[in-house]
């Protein structure tokens, strides 16, 4: 059976193993760093306010600079292969997170979330997503270590997702959110009373003298449920770039931490990215094929291996093409 180290070796062109970055102190420092950034975000959003474009751009630049600096530290401390794998995986996660923003826009609109509370909802969603991704990353590492066909399974999941994205795009199906049909929302409303109005950043309020959930708690539950669905695709996608759980966690953490600010920067521009689904389908399909080739290679079949550098070029190229074609297709729309 494939070991975790063997899985990692087949996921990169130079045989990087999990032992390279399976260092307790490195995990500890990274987790502490993520917690510090989350505390900083909660401190920034403790007073509800509408986010200005200038503020959103400033935080976006900050959260884009962090992964670049982290990649540089990886290069200096562990060599070019882990750094390249991290940056490639980060681009995959970031591109998928942009697609997630479409659904977040619909959710916040459907729940009529006040503009001053939008960033707090997103922040709760990021915390939930980090916890869920951590669970999926651990499960993925366990699958790669114990199941011979884990690469095949991950590859098929990504190919099916890519096909669905293309079909939805061709049919013109826009993402839709029916709040009343979401199981998490229906379950909460059955179990506990929900107030009719938002009460600032409070998740628990008062209704007829009794404790009750606020609409903010319900929308947070909806966002976290959506995060669970997204994790099914995103974690296997990054495992297609690197088999190292530490790098998979780091790519997810850096991509998610900047999501709050990116939401406000791209909110108005999302409607112009009309071809994004095709680009994401191409990326997921490419990684799915790469995972299946890795599986075949592990079974002794003579198939070509796709190096990480080639994956990086394909991902950057796909994102660049769909961004350019989307902006051209919507050039007549008002700014």
Coordinates of C-alpha atoms in Angstrom, one line a residue:
X1 CA 0.0 0.0 0.0
X2 CA 1.0 3.6 -0.5
X3 CA 2.5 5.3 2.5
X4 CA 2.0 9.0 3.2
X5 CA 5.6 9.6 2.1
X6 CA 5.1 7.6 -1.1
X7 CA 1.9 9.6 -1.8
X8 CA 3.7 12.8 -1.4
X9 CA 6.5 11.6 -3.7
X10 CA 4.1 10.8 -6.5
X11 CA 2.4 14.2 -6.1
X12 CA 5.6 16.1 -7.0
X13 CA 8.3 15.8 -9.6
X14 CA 11.2 15.7 -7.3
X15 CA 10.0 13.2 -4.7
X16 CA 9.2 15.5 -1.9
X17 CA 8.2 13.4 1.2
X18 CA 6.1 14.3 4.1
X19 CA 9.1 14.0 6.4
X20 CA 10.5 17.2 4.9
X21 CA 7.9 19.4 6.6
X22 CA 6.5 17.1 9.3
X23 CA 8.2 19.1 12.0
X24 CA 6.2 19.7 15.2
X25 CA 7.7 23.2 15.7
X26 CA 6.7 24.2 12.2
X27 CA 3.1 23.1 12.7
X28 CA 3.0 24.9 16.1
X29 CA 4.4 28.2 14.7
X30 CA 2.0 28.1 11.8
X31 CA -1.1 27.3 13.9
X32 CA -0.2 30.1 16.4
X33 CA 0.3 32.5 13.5
X34 CA -3.1 31.6 12.1
X35 CA -4.7 32.1 15.5
X36 CA -3.0 35.5 15.9
X37 CA -4.3 36.6 12.5
X38 CA -7.8 35.5 13.4
X39 CA -7.7 37.4 16.7
X40 CA -6.5 40.4 14.7
X41 CA -9.5 40.1 12.3
X42 CA -12.0 39.8 15.2
X43 CA -10.4 42.9 16.8
X44 CA -10.8 44.8 13.6
X45 CA -14.4 43.8 13.2
X46 CA -15.4 44.2 16.8
X47 CA -17.2 47.4 16.0
X48 CA -19.6 46.9 13.1
X49 CA -19.0 49.2 10.1
X50 CA -19.2 49.3 6.4
X51 CA -16.0 48.4 4.7
X52 CA -14.6 51.0 2.4
X53 CA -12.8 50.1 -0.8
X54 CA -9.6 51.6 0.5
X55 CA -9.8 49.4 3.7
X56 CA -10.6 46.3 1.7
X57 CA -7.7 46.8 -0.8
X58 CA -5.3 47.4 2.1
X59 CA -6.2 44.2 3.8
X60 CA -6.2 42.3 0.5
X61 CA -2.7 43.5 -0.2
X62 CA -1.6 42.4 3.3
X63 CA -3.1 38.9 2.8
X64 CA -1.6 38.6 -0.6
X65 CA 1.9 39.6 0.7
X66 CA 1.8 37.0 3.5
X67 CA 1.8 33.8 1.3
X68 CA 4.5 35.4 -0.9
X69 CA 6.7 35.9 2.1
X70 CA 5.8 32.4 3.4
X71 CA 6.8 30.9 0.1
X72 CA 10.1 32.8 0.3
X73 CA 10.8 31.4 3.8
X74 CA 10.0 27.9 2.5
X75 CA 12.4 28.3 -0.3
X76 CA 15.2 29.6 2.0
X77 CA 14.6 26.9 4.6
X78 CA 13.5 23.8 2.7
X79 CA 14.3 24.4 -1.0
X80 CA 12.5 25.3 -4.1
X81 CA 10.2 22.2 -4.4
X82 CA 8.1 22.8 -1.2
X83 CA 7.9 26.5 -2.0
X84 CA 6.7 25.8 -5.6
X85 CA 4.2 23.2 -4.3
X86 CA 2.9 25.7 -1.7
X87 CA 2.5 28.5 -4.2
X88 CA 0.8 26.3 -6.8
X89 CA -1.6 24.9 -4.2
X90 CA -2.3 28.5 -2.9
X91 CA -3.3 29.6 -6.4
X92 CA -5.7 26.6 -6.7
X93 CA -7.3 27.4 -3.4
X94 CA -7.5 31.1 -4.1
X95 CA -9.1 30.6 -7.4
X96 CA -11.7 28.2 -5.9
X97 CA -12.3 30.7 -3.1
X98 CA -13.2 33.4 -5.6
X99 CA -15.9 31.0 -6.9
X100 CA -17.1 30.5 -3.4
X101 CA -17.6 34.3 -3.1
X102 CA -20.5 34.0 -5.6
X103 CA -22.4 31.8 -3.1
X104 CA -21.5 34.1 -0.2
X105 CA -22.9 37.1 -2.0
X106 CA -26.2 35.2 -2.5
X107 CA -26.3 34.0 1.1
X108 CA -25.7 37.5 2.6
X109 CA -28.3 38.9 0.2
X110 CA -30.9 36.2 0.9
X111 CA -30.6 36.7 4.7
X112 CA -30.6 40.5 4.2
X113 CA -27.4 40.8 6.2
X114 CA -26.8 44.5 7.1
X115 CA -23.7 45.8 5.4
X116 CA -22.1 46.6 8.7
X117 CA -22.3 42.9 9.8
X118 CA -21.1 41.3 6.5
X119 CA -17.5 41.0 7.5
X120 CA -18.3 39.5 10.8
X121 CA -20.4 36.8 9.1
X122 CA -17.5 36.1 6.7
X123 CA -15.1 35.9 9.6
X124 CA -17.2 33.3 11.4
X125 CA -17.4 31.4 8.1
X126 CA -13.6 31.5 7.8
X127 CA -13.1 30.0 11.2
X128 CA -15.6 27.3 10.5
X129 CA -13.9 26.6 7.1
X130 CA -10.5 26.3 8.7
X131 CA -11.8 23.7 11.2
X132 CA -13.6 21.7 8.5
X133 CA -10.5 21.9 6.2
X134 CA -8.3 20.6 9.0
X135 CA -10.6 17.6 9.4
X136 CA -10.7 16.9 5.7
X137 CA -6.9 17.3 5.4
X138 CA -6.4 14.7 8.2
X139 CA -8.8 12.3 6.5
X140 CA -7.1 12.9 3.2
X141 CA -3.7 12.1 4.6
X142 CA -5.1 9.0 6.2
X143 CA -6.6 7.9 2.9
X144 CA -3.4 8.4 1.0
X145 CA -1.5 6.4 3.7
X146 CA -3.9 3.4 3.8
X147 CA -5.8 3.2 0.5
X148 CA -4.1 2.3 -2.8
X149 CA -6.9 3.9 -4.8
X150 CA -7.1 7.2 -2.9
X151 CA -5.5 9.1 -5.8
X152 CA -8.0 7.5 -8.2
X153 CA -10.9 8.5 -5.9
X154 CA -9.7 12.1 -5.5
X155 CA -9.1 12.4 -9.3
X156 CA -12.6 11.1 -10.1
X157 CA -14.2 13.6 -7.6
X158 CA -12.4 16.5 -9.3
X159 CA -13.3 15.3 -12.8
X160 CA -17.0 15.0 -11.9
X161 CA -16.9 18.4 -10.3
X162 CA -15.3 19.9 -13.4
X163 CA -17.9 18.3 -15.6
X164 CA -20.7 19.7 -13.5
X165 CA -19.2 23.2 -13.7
X166 CA -19.0 23.1 -17.4
X167 CA -22.6 21.8 -17.8
X168 CA -23.9 24.5 -15.5
X169 CA -22.0 27.1 -17.4
X170 CA -23.2 25.9 -20.8
X171 CA -26.8 25.7 -19.6
X172 CA -26.5 29.2 -18.0
X173 CA -27.4 28.0 -14.5
X174 CA -26.5 30.6 -12.0
X175 CA -25.8 29.7 -8.4
X176 CA -29.0 29.8 -6.4
X177 CA -29.6 29.9 -2.7
X178 CA -33.0 28.9 -1.3
X179 CA -32.6 29.7 2.5
X180 CA -35.8 27.9 3.5
X181 CA -34.7 24.7 1.9
X182 CA -31.2 24.6 3.5
X183 CA -31.2 21.7 6.0
X184 CA -29.0 23.5 8.5
X185 CA -31.3 26.5 8.6
X186 CA -34.4 24.3 8.8
X187 CA -32.9 22.2 11.6
X188 CA -31.9 25.3 13.7
X189 CA -35.3 26.9 13.3
X190 CA -37.0 23.6 14.5
X191 CA -34.7 23.2 17.5
X192 CA -34.5 26.8 18.8
X193 CA -36.5 30.0 18.4
X194 CA -35.0 32.7 16.1
X195 CA -35.4 36.4 16.6
X196 CA -36.9 38.4 13.8
X197 CA -34.2 41.1 13.8
X198 CA -30.4 41.3 13.9
X199 CA -29.0 42.4 17.2
X200 CA -25.6 43.7 16.3
X201 CA -22.8 41.0 16.3
X202 CA -24.6 38.9 18.9
X203 CA -25.4 35.3 17.9
X204 CA -27.8 34.8 20.9
X205 CA -30.4 37.3 21.7
X206 CA -33.8 37.5 23.5
X207 CA -37.3 36.7 22.2
X208 CA -40.3 37.1 24.6
X209 CA -37.9 37.0 27.5
X210 CA -36.3 33.7 26.4
X211 CA -32.9 33.1 24.8
X212 CA -33.0 32.7 21.1
X213 CA -30.7 32.6 18.1
X214 CA -30.4 35.8 16.1
X215 CA -30.6 35.8 12.3
X216 CA -26.8 36.3 12.4
X217 CA -26.4 32.8 13.9
X218 CA -28.6 31.3 11.3
X219 CA -26.6 32.8 8.4
X220 CA -23.3 31.7 10.0
X221 CA -24.7 28.2 10.1
X222 CA -25.6 28.4 6.4
X223 CA -22.1 29.7 5.5
X224 CA -20.4 26.9 7.4
X225 CA -22.6 24.3 5.7
X226 CA -21.6 25.8 2.4
X227 CA -17.9 25.6 3.5
X228 CA -18.4 21.9 4.1
X229 CA -19.5 21.4 0.5
X230 CA -16.6 23.4 -0.8
X231 CA -14.1 21.4 1.2
X232 CA -15.0 18.2 -0.7
X233 CA -13.5 19.7 -3.8
X234 CA -10.8 22.0 -2.6
X235 CA -8.8 19.6 -0.4
X236 CA -8.5 16.8 -3.0
X237 CA -7.5 19.5 -5.5
X238 CA -4.5 20.6 -3.3
X239 CA -3.6 17.0 -2.7
X240 CA -3.2 16.8 -6.4
X241 CA -0.4 19.4 -6.2
X242 CA 1.3 18.2 -3.0
X243 CA 1.0 15.2 -0.8
X244 CA 2.3 17.0 2.3
X245 CA -0.5 17.7 4.8
X246 CA 1.4 20.6 6.2
X247 CA 1.5 22.3 2.8
X248 CA -2.1 21.5 2.2
X249 CA -3.1 23.1 5.5
X250 CA -0.9 26.1 4.8
X251 CA -2.4 26.7 1.4
X252 CA -5.9 26.5 2.8
X253 CA -5.1 28.8 5.7
X254 CA -3.6 31.5 3.6
X255 CA -6.3 31.4 1.0
X256 CA -9.1 31.5 3.6
X257 CA -7.6 34.2 5.8
X258 CA -7.8 36.8 3.0
X259 CA -11.3 35.9 1.9
X260 CA -13.0 38.5 4.1
X261 CA -11.2 41.4 2.5
X262 CA -11.3 39.9 -1.0
X263 CA -15.1 39.7 -0.7
X264 CA -15.4 43.5 -0.5
X265 CA -12.8 44.1 -3.3
X266 CA -14.4 41.7 -5.7
X267 CA -18.1 42.2 -4.7
X268 CA -18.8 44.5 -7.6
X269 CA -16.5 42.7 -10.1
X270 CA -17.9 39.2 -9.5
X271 CA -20.7 39.7 -12.0
X272 CA -18.1 40.4 -14.7
X273 CA -16.2 37.1 -14.2
X274 CA -18.7 35.3 -16.5
X275 CA -16.2 32.7 -17.7
X276 CA -14.7 31.8 -14.3
X277 CA -16.6 28.5 -14.1
X278 CA -14.8 27.3 -17.3
X279 CA -11.4 28.2 -15.8
X280 CA -12.1 26.4 -12.6
X281 CA -13.4 23.4 -14.5
X282 CA -10.1 23.3 -16.5
X283 CA -8.0 23.5 -13.4
X284 CA -10.0 20.8 -11.5
X285 CA -10.0 18.6 -14.6
X286 CA -6.3 19.0 -15.1
X287 CA -5.6 18.2 -11.4
X288 CA -8.0 15.2 -11.6
X289 CA -6.1 13.8 -14.6
X290 CA -2.8 14.4 -12.7
X291 CA -4.1 12.4 -9.7
X292 CA -5.2 9.5 -11.9
X293 CA -1.8 9.5 -13.6
X294 CA -0.2 9.4 -10.2
X295 CA -2.3 6.4 -9.2
X296 CA -1.5 4.6 -12.4
X297 CA 2.2 5.3 -11.9
X298 CA 2.0 3.9 -8.4
X299 CA 0.5 0.7 -9.7
X300 CA 3.4 0.2 -12.1
X301 CA 1.9 1.5 -15.3
X302 CA 4.3 3.5 -17.5
X303 CA 2.5 6.9 -17.7
X304 CA 3.9 10.4 -17.8
X305 CA 4.2 12.4 -14.6
X306 CA 3.2 16.0 -14.5
X307 CA 5.8 18.2 -12.7
X308 CA 4.6 20.9 -10.3
X309 CA 6.1 23.6 -12.4
X310 CA 3.9 22.5 -15.3
X311 CA 0.8 22.5 -13.0
X312 CA 1.6 26.1 -12.0
X313 CA 1.8 27.2 -15.6
X314 CA -1.5 25.6 -16.4
X315 CA -3.3 27.1 -13.4
X316 CA -1.9 30.6 -14.0
X317 CA -2.7 30.3 -17.7
X318 CA -6.3 29.2 -17.1
X319 CA -7.0 32.0 -14.7
X320 CA -5.4 34.6 -17.0
X321 CA -7.4 33.4 -20.0
X322 CA -10.8 33.3 -18.3
X323 CA -10.2 36.7 -16.7
X324 CA -9.3 38.3 -20.0
X325 CA -12.2 36.7 -21.9
X326 CA -14.7 37.6 -19.1
X327 CA -13.6 41.2 -19.1
X328 CA -13.8 41.4 -22.9
X329 CA -17.2 39.8 -22.9
X330 CA -18.6 42.3 -20.4
X331 CA -16.7 45.3 -21.7
X332 CA -20.0 47.1 -22.4
X333 CA -21.2 46.9 -18.8
X334 CA -20.9 50.1 -16.8
X335 CA -18.1 50.2 -14.2

